[in-house]
């Protein structure tokens, strides 16, 4: 697995670290303290120094990327995993790094860090779950990628049925999440978490009901 995706692994690590280069380019425009966490009211409640924001955060994310690659590669069932599923898995952290760090730089330079526009989150998660929902039904049975709950791990038929169901639900909810961009901050956050709960809970319930149906036949 490591050899097969070696070029992608190297590329994704480079992309994950790209915000460092961008931060160096924008160094003189960035404030001494950059926000990295916002409260429920949309106002920043935690800050990090400029060096920490520019260098440490991308480095932490690249270590997270390598950890995910290592754990995924240890699972022998991923040796013949669907290529598109593997590529999505490898690109999630770089995608987060570019979005998160890019957004922090943007609001800091614009001096617009007094409130977090939560409308960005539905767009981010909506696009992410639409992508995952489109391909997750193709995820083969394994122990590290996909919907890893008791009933899917124990039964391969349950695995594929649950992932087909999740693909439809996650794709639909991902699309609906995009509309959260038109809501005020607080409502956008409530709307987003409500849809995320529907995605998670409905998938778990479906897997359980499928398990019970199999047990009774």
mmCIF file of C-alpha atoms in Angstrom:
data_model
loop_
_atom_site.group_PDB
_atom_site.id
_atom_site.type_symbol
_atom_site.label_atom_id
_atom_site.label_comp_id
_atom_site.label_asym_id
_atom_site.label_seq_id
_atom_site.Cartn_x
_atom_site.Cartn_y
_atom_site.Cartn_z
ATOM 1 C CA UNK A 1 0.000 0.000 0.000
ATOM 2 C CA UNK A 2 2.795 2.437 0.943
ATOM 3 C CA UNK A 3 4.674 1.767 -2.297
ATOM 4 C CA UNK A 4 1.529 1.974 -4.438
ATOM 5 C CA UNK A 5 0.548 5.398 -3.089
ATOM 6 C CA UNK A 6 4.031 6.747 -2.315
ATOM 7 C CA UNK A 7 3.827 9.636 -4.805
ATOM 8 C CA UNK A 8 0.380 10.660 -3.510
ATOM 9 C CA UNK A 9 1.573 10.466 0.107
ATOM 10 C CA UNK A 10 4.543 12.743 -0.644
ATOM 11 C CA UNK A 11 2.376 15.184 -2.607
ATOM 12 C CA UNK A 12 -0.314 15.367 0.093
ATOM 13 C CA UNK A 13 2.303 16.046 2.765
ATOM 14 C CA UNK A 14 3.724 18.888 0.671
ATOM 15 C CA UNK A 15 0.237 20.337 0.142
ATOM 16 C CA UNK A 16 -0.465 20.070 3.884
ATOM 17 C CA UNK A 17 2.658 22.144 4.567
ATOM 18 C CA UNK A 18 1.926 24.758 1.881
ATOM 19 C CA UNK A 19 0.291 27.170 4.388
ATOM 20 C CA UNK A 20 3.775 27.615 5.888
ATOM 21 C CA UNK A 21 5.031 29.074 2.605
ATOM 22 C CA UNK A 22 1.937 31.248 2.324
ATOM 23 C CA UNK A 23 2.402 32.395 5.927
ATOM 24 C CA UNK A 24 6.017 33.366 5.243
ATOM 25 C CA UNK A 25 4.947 35.357 2.176
ATOM 26 C CA UNK A 26 2.244 37.137 4.199
ATOM 27 C CA UNK A 27 4.351 37.393 7.366
ATOM 28 C CA UNK A 28 4.498 41.185 7.574
ATOM 29 C CA UNK A 29 0.752 41.481 6.961
ATOM 30 C CA UNK A 30 -0.218 39.040 9.725
ATOM 31 C CA UNK A 31 -0.841 40.285 13.289
ATOM 32 C CA UNK A 32 1.256 39.106 16.246
ATOM 33 C CA UNK A 33 -1.681 37.024 17.545
ATOM 34 C CA UNK A 34 -3.930 34.993 15.230
ATOM 35 C CA UNK A 35 -7.249 33.437 16.284
ATOM 36 C CA UNK A 36 -7.609 29.682 15.973
ATOM 37 C CA UNK A 37 -10.761 28.970 17.988
ATOM 38 C CA UNK A 38 -14.152 30.682 18.049
ATOM 39 C CA UNK A 39 -16.911 30.375 20.649
ATOM 40 C CA UNK A 40 -20.574 29.682 20.037
ATOM 41 C CA UNK A 41 -21.151 33.437 19.798
ATOM 42 C CA UNK A 42 -18.774 33.599 16.835
ATOM 43 C CA UNK A 43 -16.107 35.550 18.714
ATOM 44 C CA UNK A 44 -12.519 34.247 19.027
ATOM 45 C CA UNK A 45 -11.672 32.915 22.473
ATOM 46 C CA UNK A 46 -8.222 31.453 21.840
ATOM 47 C CA UNK A 47 -5.226 32.896 20.013
ATOM 48 C CA UNK A 48 -1.809 31.666 18.934
ATOM 49 C CA UNK A 49 1.334 33.624 18.174
ATOM 50 C CA UNK A 50 2.253 34.270 14.573
ATOM 51 C CA UNK A 51 5.127 31.700 14.521
ATOM 52 C CA UNK A 52 2.880 29.023 16.075
ATOM 53 C CA UNK A 53 0.061 29.722 13.615
ATOM 54 C CA UNK A 54 2.321 29.719 10.572
ATOM 55 C CA UNK A 55 4.665 26.841 11.415
ATOM 56 C CA UNK A 56 3.264 24.618 14.158
ATOM 57 C CA UNK A 57 -0.298 24.065 12.928
ATOM 58 C CA UNK A 58 0.665 22.755 9.445
ATOM 59 C CA UNK A 59 3.414 20.594 10.969
ATOM 60 C CA UNK A 60 0.932 19.057 13.428
ATOM 61 C CA UNK A 61 -1.424 18.358 10.526
ATOM 62 C CA UNK A 62 1.301 16.709 8.443
ATOM 63 C CA UNK A 63 2.102 14.412 11.383
ATOM 64 C CA UNK A 64 -1.616 13.616 11.565
ATOM 65 C CA UNK A 65 -1.545 12.834 7.846
ATOM 66 C CA UNK A 66 1.401 10.461 8.252
ATOM 67 C CA UNK A 67 -0.287 8.777 11.220
ATOM 68 C CA UNK A 68 -3.449 8.207 9.165
ATOM 69 C CA UNK A 69 -1.370 6.804 6.305
ATOM 70 C CA UNK A 70 0.487 4.477 8.671
ATOM 71 C CA UNK A 71 -2.654 3.147 10.374
ATOM 72 C CA UNK A 72 -4.439 2.700 7.053
ATOM 73 C CA UNK A 73 -1.444 0.895 5.571
ATOM 74 C CA UNK A 74 -1.249 -1.549 8.476
ATOM 75 C CA UNK A 75 -4.686 -2.911 7.594
ATOM 76 C CA UNK A 76 -3.982 -5.692 5.098
ATOM 77 C CA UNK A 77 -7.564 -5.474 3.826
ATOM 78 C CA UNK A 78 -6.723 -2.090 2.326
ATOM 79 C CA UNK A 79 -4.184 -3.661 0.001
ATOM 80 C CA UNK A 80 -6.893 -3.984 -2.651
ATOM 81 C CA UNK A 81 -9.020 -1.087 -1.427
ATOM 82 C CA UNK A 82 -10.868 0.987 -4.039
ATOM 83 C CA UNK A 83 -8.410 3.521 -5.478
ATOM 84 C CA UNK A 84 -10.843 6.438 -5.274
ATOM 85 C CA UNK A 85 -11.563 5.689 -1.612
ATOM 86 C CA UNK A 86 -7.843 5.646 -0.846
ATOM 87 C CA UNK A 87 -7.273 8.921 -2.674
ATOM 88 C CA UNK A 88 -10.117 10.620 -0.785
ATOM 89 C CA UNK A 89 -8.685 9.331 2.501
ATOM 90 C CA UNK A 90 -5.242 10.676 1.635
ATOM 91 C CA UNK A 91 -6.531 14.101 0.586
ATOM 92 C CA UNK A 92 -8.788 14.917 3.565
ATOM 93 C CA UNK A 93 -6.032 16.315 5.818
ATOM 94 C CA UNK A 94 -4.434 18.476 3.066
ATOM 95 C CA UNK A 95 -7.900 19.809 2.259
ATOM 96 C CA UNK A 96 -8.420 20.722 5.928
ATOM 97 C CA UNK A 97 -4.965 22.309 6.161
ATOM 98 C CA UNK A 98 -5.512 24.583 3.159
ATOM 99 C CA UNK A 99 -9.020 25.579 4.223
ATOM 100 C CA UNK A 100 -8.313 26.111 7.927
ATOM 101 C CA UNK A 101 -4.995 27.933 7.655
ATOM 102 C CA UNK A 102 -6.111 29.900 4.614
ATOM 103 C CA UNK A 103 -9.205 31.082 6.455
ATOM 104 C CA UNK A 104 -7.208 32.102 9.550
ATOM 105 C CA UNK A 105 -4.806 34.128 7.389
ATOM 106 C CA UNK A 106 -7.692 35.749 5.536
ATOM 107 C CA UNK A 107 -9.657 36.936 8.577
ATOM 108 C CA UNK A 108 -6.448 38.068 10.292
ATOM 109 C CA UNK A 109 -5.279 40.188 7.366
ATOM 110 C CA UNK A 110 -8.758 41.634 6.852
ATOM 111 C CA UNK A 111 -8.941 42.500 10.573
ATOM 112 C CA UNK A 112 -12.222 40.627 10.541
ATOM 113 C CA UNK A 113 -11.465 38.215 13.357
ATOM 114 C CA UNK A 114 -13.965 39.708 15.802
ATOM 115 C CA UNK A 115 -16.611 37.200 14.666
ATOM 116 C CA UNK A 116 -16.482 33.860 12.914
ATOM 117 C CA UNK A 117 -18.855 33.563 9.928
ATOM 118 C CA UNK A 118 -20.251 30.106 10.674
ATOM 119 C CA UNK A 119 -21.681 30.007 7.148
ATOM 120 C CA UNK A 120 -18.252 28.815 6.001
ATOM 121 C CA UNK A 121 -18.631 25.570 7.949
ATOM 122 C CA UNK A 122 -21.757 24.292 6.119
ATOM 123 C CA UNK A 123 -20.001 24.942 2.811
ATOM 124 C CA UNK A 124 -16.872 23.097 3.939
ATOM 125 C CA UNK A 125 -18.652 20.107 5.457
ATOM 126 C CA UNK A 126 -21.321 20.076 2.751
ATOM 127 C CA UNK A 127 -18.742 19.743 -0.017
ATOM 128 C CA UNK A 128 -16.784 17.163 1.996
ATOM 129 C CA UNK A 129 -19.783 14.924 2.734
ATOM 130 C CA UNK A 130 -21.093 15.171 -0.821
ATOM 131 C CA UNK A 131 -17.718 13.892 -2.006
ATOM 132 C CA UNK A 132 -17.589 11.118 0.602
ATOM 133 C CA UNK A 133 -21.228 10.163 0.036
ATOM 134 C CA UNK A 134 -20.606 9.771 -3.671
ATOM 135 C CA UNK A 135 -17.800 7.252 -3.208
ATOM 136 C CA UNK A 136 -18.341 5.581 0.174
ATOM 137 C CA UNK A 137 -20.548 2.772 -1.256
ATOM 138 C CA UNK A 138 -17.419 1.571 -3.088
ATOM 139 C CA UNK A 139 -15.439 1.162 0.142
ATOM 140 C CA UNK A 140 -14.475 -2.488 0.592
ATOM 141 C CA UNK A 141 -14.671 -4.281 3.940
ATOM 142 C CA UNK A 142 -11.784 -3.280 6.234
ATOM 143 C CA UNK A 143 -11.006 -2.155 9.783
ATOM 144 C CA UNK A 144 -9.725 1.409 9.277
ATOM 145 C CA UNK A 145 -11.736 3.233 6.568
ATOM 146 C CA UNK A 146 -15.493 3.656 6.360
ATOM 147 C CA UNK A 147 -18.349 3.109 8.811
ATOM 148 C CA UNK A 148 -16.679 0.973 11.442
ATOM 149 C CA UNK A 149 -19.376 0.004 13.906
ATOM 150 C CA UNK A 150 -20.063 -3.364 15.525
ATOM 151 C CA UNK A 151 -22.495 -4.728 12.938
ATOM 152 C CA UNK A 152 -20.597 -3.620 9.826
ATOM 153 C CA UNK A 153 -17.305 -5.029 11.092
ATOM 154 C CA UNK A 154 -18.871 -8.376 12.015
ATOM 155 C CA UNK A 155 -20.764 -8.914 8.777
ATOM 156 C CA UNK A 156 -19.640 -8.107 5.234
ATOM 157 C CA UNK A 157 -23.198 -7.961 3.872
ATOM 158 C CA UNK A 158 -24.117 -5.465 6.569
ATOM 159 C CA UNK A 159 -21.021 -3.467 5.654
ATOM 160 C CA UNK A 160 -21.983 -3.056 2.001
ATOM 161 C CA UNK A 161 -25.687 -2.458 2.698
ATOM 162 C CA UNK A 162 -24.903 0.188 5.323
ATOM 163 C CA UNK A 163 -22.404 1.950 3.066
ATOM 164 C CA UNK A 164 -24.875 2.037 0.174
ATOM 165 C CA UNK A 165 -27.462 3.566 2.505
ATOM 166 C CA UNK A 166 -24.938 6.020 3.960
ATOM 167 C CA UNK A 167 -23.882 7.105 0.484
ATOM 168 C CA UNK A 168 -27.428 8.264 -0.332
ATOM 169 C CA UNK A 169 -28.003 9.926 3.052
ATOM 170 C CA UNK A 170 -24.603 11.640 3.243
ATOM 171 C CA UNK A 171 -24.806 12.906 -0.332
ATOM 172 C CA UNK A 172 -28.290 14.347 0.313
ATOM 173 C CA UNK A 173 -27.386 15.873 3.680
ATOM 174 C CA UNK A 174 -24.146 17.254 2.242
ATOM 175 C CA UNK A 175 -26.176 19.061 -0.417
ATOM 176 C CA UNK A 176 -28.637 20.359 2.185
ATOM 177 C CA UNK A 177 -25.724 21.578 4.313
ATOM 178 C CA UNK A 178 -24.797 24.069 1.592
ATOM 179 C CA UNK A 179 -27.988 26.009 2.292
ATOM 180 C CA UNK A 180 -26.654 26.750 5.779
ATOM 181 C CA UNK A 181 -24.482 29.418 4.128
ATOM 182 C CA UNK A 182 -27.598 31.586 3.805
ATOM 183 C CA UNK A 183 -28.493 31.429 7.508
ATOM 184 C CA UNK A 184 -27.355 33.720 10.345
ATOM 185 C CA UNK A 185 -24.391 32.498 12.385
ATOM 186 C CA UNK A 186 -26.227 30.756 15.234
ATOM 187 C CA UNK A 187 -28.862 29.195 12.993
ATOM 188 C CA UNK A 188 -26.177 28.035 10.541
ATOM 189 C CA UNK A 189 -24.396 26.191 13.360
ATOM 190 C CA UNK A 190 -27.600 24.555 14.661
ATOM 191 C CA UNK A 191 -28.626 23.616 11.130
ATOM 192 C CA UNK A 192 -25.246 22.046 10.432
ATOM 193 C CA UNK A 193 -25.112 19.969 13.614
ATOM 194 C CA UNK A 194 -28.715 18.822 13.120
ATOM 195 C CA UNK A 195 -27.909 17.445 9.675
ATOM 196 C CA UNK A 196 -24.682 15.863 10.927
ATOM 197 C CA UNK A 197 -26.639 14.108 13.675
ATOM 198 C CA UNK A 198 -29.152 12.831 11.108
ATOM 199 C CA UNK A 199 -26.311 11.444 9.009
ATOM 200 C CA UNK A 200 -24.661 9.629 11.902
ATOM 201 C CA UNK A 201 -27.749 8.379 13.765
ATOM 202 C CA UNK A 202 -29.659 7.229 10.681
ATOM 203 C CA UNK A 203 -26.646 5.223 9.482
ATOM 204 C CA UNK A 204 -26.214 3.501 12.860
ATOM 205 C CA UNK A 205 -29.941 2.715 13.079
ATOM 206 C CA UNK A 206 -29.959 1.302 9.547
ATOM 207 C CA UNK A 207 -26.998 -0.967 10.300
ATOM 208 C CA UNK A 208 -28.671 -2.214 13.492
ATOM 209 C CA UNK A 209 -32.000 -2.896 11.767
ATOM 210 C CA UNK A 210 -30.192 -4.742 8.985
ATOM 211 C CA UNK A 211 -28.432 -6.826 11.626
ATOM 212 C CA UNK A 212 -31.739 -7.642 13.341
ATOM 213 C CA UNK A 213 -33.309 -8.568 10.002
ATOM 214 C CA UNK A 214 -30.447 -10.959 9.263
ATOM 215 C CA UNK A 215 -30.680 -12.464 12.734
ATOM 216 C CA UNK A 216 -34.394 -13.218 12.286
ATOM 217 C CA UNK A 217 -34.002 -14.968 8.947
#
